[in-house]
Tab-separated table of N, CA, C and O in Angstrom:
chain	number	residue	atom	x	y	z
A	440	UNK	N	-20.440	1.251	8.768
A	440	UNK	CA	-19.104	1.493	8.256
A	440	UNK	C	-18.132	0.509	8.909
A	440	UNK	O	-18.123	0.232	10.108
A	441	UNK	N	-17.393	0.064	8.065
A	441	UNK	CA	-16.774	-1.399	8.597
A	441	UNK	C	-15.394	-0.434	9.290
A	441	UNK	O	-15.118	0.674	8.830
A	442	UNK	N	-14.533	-1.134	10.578
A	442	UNK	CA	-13.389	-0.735	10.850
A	442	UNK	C	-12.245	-1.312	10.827
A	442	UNK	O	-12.002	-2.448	11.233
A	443	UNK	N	-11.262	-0.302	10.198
A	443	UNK	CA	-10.341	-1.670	10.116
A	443	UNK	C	-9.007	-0.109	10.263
A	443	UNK	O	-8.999	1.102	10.042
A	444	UNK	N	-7.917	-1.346	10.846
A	444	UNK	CA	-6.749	-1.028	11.493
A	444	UNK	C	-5.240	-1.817	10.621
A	444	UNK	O	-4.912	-2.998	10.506
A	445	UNK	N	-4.708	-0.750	10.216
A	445	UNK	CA	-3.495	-1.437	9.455
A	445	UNK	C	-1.960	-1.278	10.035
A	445	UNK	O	-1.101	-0.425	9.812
A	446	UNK	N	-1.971	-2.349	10.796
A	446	UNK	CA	-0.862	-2.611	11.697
A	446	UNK	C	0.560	-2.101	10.542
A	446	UNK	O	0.737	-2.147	9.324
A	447	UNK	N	1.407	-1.599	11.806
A	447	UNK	CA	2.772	-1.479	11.079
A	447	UNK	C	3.741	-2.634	10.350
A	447	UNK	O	3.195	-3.734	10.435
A	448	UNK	N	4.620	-2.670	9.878
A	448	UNK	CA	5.746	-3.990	9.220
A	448	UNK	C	6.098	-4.550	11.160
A	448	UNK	O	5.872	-5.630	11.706
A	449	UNK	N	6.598	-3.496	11.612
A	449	UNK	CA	7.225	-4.350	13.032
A	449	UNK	C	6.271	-4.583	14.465
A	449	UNK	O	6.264	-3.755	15.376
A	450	UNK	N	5.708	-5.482	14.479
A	450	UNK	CA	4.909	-5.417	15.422
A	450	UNK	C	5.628	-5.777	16.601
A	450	UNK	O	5.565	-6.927	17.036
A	451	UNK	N	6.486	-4.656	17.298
A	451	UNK	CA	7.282	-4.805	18.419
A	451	UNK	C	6.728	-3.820	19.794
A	451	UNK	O	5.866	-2.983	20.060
A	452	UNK	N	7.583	-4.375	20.274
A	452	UNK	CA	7.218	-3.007	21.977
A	452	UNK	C	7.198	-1.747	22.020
A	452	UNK	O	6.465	-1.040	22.712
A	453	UNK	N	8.428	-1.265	20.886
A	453	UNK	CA	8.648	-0.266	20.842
A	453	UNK	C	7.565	0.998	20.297
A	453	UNK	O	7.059	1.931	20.920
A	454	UNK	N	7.395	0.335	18.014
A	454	UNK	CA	6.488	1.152	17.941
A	454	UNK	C	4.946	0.614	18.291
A	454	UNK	O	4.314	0.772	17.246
A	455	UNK	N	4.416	0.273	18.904
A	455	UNK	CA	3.503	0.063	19.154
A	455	UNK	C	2.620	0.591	20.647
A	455	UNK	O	1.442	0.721	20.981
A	456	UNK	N	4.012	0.796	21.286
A	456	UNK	CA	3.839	1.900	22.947
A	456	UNK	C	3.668	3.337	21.671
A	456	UNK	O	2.534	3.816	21.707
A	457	UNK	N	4.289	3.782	20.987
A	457	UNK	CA	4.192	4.626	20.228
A	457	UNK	C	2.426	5.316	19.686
A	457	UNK	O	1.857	6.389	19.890
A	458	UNK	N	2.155	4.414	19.154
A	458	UNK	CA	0.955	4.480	18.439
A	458	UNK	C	-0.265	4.425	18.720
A	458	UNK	O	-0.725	3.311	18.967
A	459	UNK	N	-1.174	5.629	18.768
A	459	UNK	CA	-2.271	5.173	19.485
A	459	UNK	C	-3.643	4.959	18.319
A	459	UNK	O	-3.752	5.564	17.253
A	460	UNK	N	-4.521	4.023	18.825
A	460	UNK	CA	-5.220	3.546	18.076
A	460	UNK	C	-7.068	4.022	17.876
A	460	UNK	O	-7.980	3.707	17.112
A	461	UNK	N	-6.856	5.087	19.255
A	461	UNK	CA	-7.611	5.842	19.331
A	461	UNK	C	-8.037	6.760	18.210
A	461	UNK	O	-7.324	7.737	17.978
A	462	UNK	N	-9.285	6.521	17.385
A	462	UNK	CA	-9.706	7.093	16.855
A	462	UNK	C	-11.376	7.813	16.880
A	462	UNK	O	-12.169	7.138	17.537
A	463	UNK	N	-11.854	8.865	16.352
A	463	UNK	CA	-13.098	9.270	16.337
A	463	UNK	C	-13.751	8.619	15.476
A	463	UNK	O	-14.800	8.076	15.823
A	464	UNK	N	-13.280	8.518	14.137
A	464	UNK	CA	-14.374	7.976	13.301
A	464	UNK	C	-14.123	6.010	13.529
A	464	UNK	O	-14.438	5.373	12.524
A	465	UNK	N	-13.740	5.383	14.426
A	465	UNK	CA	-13.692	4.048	14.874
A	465	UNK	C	-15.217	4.219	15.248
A	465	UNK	O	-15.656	5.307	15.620
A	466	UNK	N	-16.184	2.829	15.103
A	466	UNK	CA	-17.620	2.637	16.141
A	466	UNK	C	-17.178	1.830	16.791
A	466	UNK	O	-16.134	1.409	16.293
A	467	UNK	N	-17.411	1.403	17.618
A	467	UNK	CA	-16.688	0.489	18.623
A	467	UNK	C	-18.301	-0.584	19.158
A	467	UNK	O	-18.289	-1.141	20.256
A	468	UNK	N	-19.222	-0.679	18.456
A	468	UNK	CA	-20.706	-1.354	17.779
A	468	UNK	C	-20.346	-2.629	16.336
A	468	UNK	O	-20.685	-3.802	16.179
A	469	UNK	N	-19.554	-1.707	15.541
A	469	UNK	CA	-18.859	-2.731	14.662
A	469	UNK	C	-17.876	-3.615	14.591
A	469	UNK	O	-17.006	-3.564	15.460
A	470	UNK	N	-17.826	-4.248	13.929
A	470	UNK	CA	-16.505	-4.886	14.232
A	470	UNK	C	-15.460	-4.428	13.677
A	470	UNK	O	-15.341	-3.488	12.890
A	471	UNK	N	-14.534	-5.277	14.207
A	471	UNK	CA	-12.609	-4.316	13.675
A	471	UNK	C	-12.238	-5.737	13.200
A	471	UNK	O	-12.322	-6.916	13.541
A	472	UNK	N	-11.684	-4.771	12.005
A	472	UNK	CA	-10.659	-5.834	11.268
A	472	UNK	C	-9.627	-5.451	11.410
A	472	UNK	O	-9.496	-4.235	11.269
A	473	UNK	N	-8.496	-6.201	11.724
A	473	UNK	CA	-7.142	-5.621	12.085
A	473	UNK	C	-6.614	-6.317	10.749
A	473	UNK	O	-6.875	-7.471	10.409
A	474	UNK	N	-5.756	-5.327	9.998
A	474	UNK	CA	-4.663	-6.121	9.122
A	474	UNK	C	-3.849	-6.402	9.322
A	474	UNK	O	-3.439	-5.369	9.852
A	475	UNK	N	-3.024	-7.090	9.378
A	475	UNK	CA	-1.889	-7.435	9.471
A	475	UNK	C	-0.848	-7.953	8.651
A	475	UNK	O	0.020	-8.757	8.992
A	476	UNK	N	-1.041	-7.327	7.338
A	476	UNK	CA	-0.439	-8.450	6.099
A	476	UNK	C	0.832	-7.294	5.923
A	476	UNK	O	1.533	-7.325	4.912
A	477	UNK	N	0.995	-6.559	6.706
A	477	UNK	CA	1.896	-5.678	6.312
A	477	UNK	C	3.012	-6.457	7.519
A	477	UNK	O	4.214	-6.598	7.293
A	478	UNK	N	2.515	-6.784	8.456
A	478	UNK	CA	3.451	-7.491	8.899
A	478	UNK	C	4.957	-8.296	9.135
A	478	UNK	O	5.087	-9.516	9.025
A	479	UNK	N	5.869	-7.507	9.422
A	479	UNK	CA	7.318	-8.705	8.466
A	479	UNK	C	8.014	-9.135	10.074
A	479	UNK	O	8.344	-10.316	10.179
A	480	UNK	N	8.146	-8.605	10.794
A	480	UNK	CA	8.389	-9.191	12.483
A	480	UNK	C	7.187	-8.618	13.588
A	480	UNK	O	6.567	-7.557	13.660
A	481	UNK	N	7.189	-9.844	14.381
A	481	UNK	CA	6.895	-9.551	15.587
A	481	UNK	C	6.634	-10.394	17.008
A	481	UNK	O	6.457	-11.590	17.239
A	482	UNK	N	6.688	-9.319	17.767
A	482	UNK	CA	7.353	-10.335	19.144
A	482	UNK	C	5.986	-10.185	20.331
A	482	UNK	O	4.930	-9.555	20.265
A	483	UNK	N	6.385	-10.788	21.057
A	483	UNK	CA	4.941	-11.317	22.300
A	483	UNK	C	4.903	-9.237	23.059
A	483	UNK	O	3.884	-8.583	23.282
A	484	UNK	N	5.753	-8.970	23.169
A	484	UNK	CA	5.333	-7.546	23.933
A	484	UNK	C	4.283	-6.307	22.923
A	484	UNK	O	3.438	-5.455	23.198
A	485	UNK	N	4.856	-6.764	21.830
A	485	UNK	CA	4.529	-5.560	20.499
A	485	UNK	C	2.128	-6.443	20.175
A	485	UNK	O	1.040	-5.981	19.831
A	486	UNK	N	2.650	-7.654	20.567
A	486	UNK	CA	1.452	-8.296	19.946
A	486	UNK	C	0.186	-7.579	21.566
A	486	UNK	O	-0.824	-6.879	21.500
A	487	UNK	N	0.811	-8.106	22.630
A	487	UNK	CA	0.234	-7.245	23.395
A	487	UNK	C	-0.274	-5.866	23.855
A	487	UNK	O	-1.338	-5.562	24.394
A	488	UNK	N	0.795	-5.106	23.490
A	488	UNK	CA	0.199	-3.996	23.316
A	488	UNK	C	-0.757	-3.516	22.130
A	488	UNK	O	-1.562	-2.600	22.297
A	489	UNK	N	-0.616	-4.186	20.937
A	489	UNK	CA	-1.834	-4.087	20.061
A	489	UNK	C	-3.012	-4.047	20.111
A	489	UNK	O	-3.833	-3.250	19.658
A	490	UNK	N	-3.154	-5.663	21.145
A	490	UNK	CA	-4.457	-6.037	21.357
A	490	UNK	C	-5.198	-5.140	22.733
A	490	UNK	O	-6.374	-4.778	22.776
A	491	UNK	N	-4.152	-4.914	23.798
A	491	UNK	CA	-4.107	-3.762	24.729
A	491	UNK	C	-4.795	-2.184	24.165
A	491	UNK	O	-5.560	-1.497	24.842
A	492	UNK	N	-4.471	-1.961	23.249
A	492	UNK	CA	-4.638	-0.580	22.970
A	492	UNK	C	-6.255	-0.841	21.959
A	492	UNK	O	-7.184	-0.034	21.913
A	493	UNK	N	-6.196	-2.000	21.342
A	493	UNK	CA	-7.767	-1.856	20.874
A	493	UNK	C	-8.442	-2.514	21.836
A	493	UNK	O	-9.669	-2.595	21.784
């Protein structure tokens, strides 16, 4: 089962301390596709904690 993660429009500090990415049905064996096309800003703290939290 493929995994994939659909980032918010603001990829900032704020919601992204917010959001956790922790899931059960994630395998963490497969790979993750992160989307990001929803994307419309984002800044170096928000991009870190993204990659931080997966």
């Amino acid at each position: 089962m493929k995994n994939s993660i659909k980032i918010w429009p603001d990829l900032n500090d704020m919601t992204q301390a917010l959001i956790s990415y922790s899931n059960k049905t994630l395998n963490v064996e497969n790979e993750m596709h992160i989307d990001m096309s929803n994307v419309r800003k984002a800044n170096s703290s928000g991009v870190v904690l993204t990659l931080v939290w997966l």
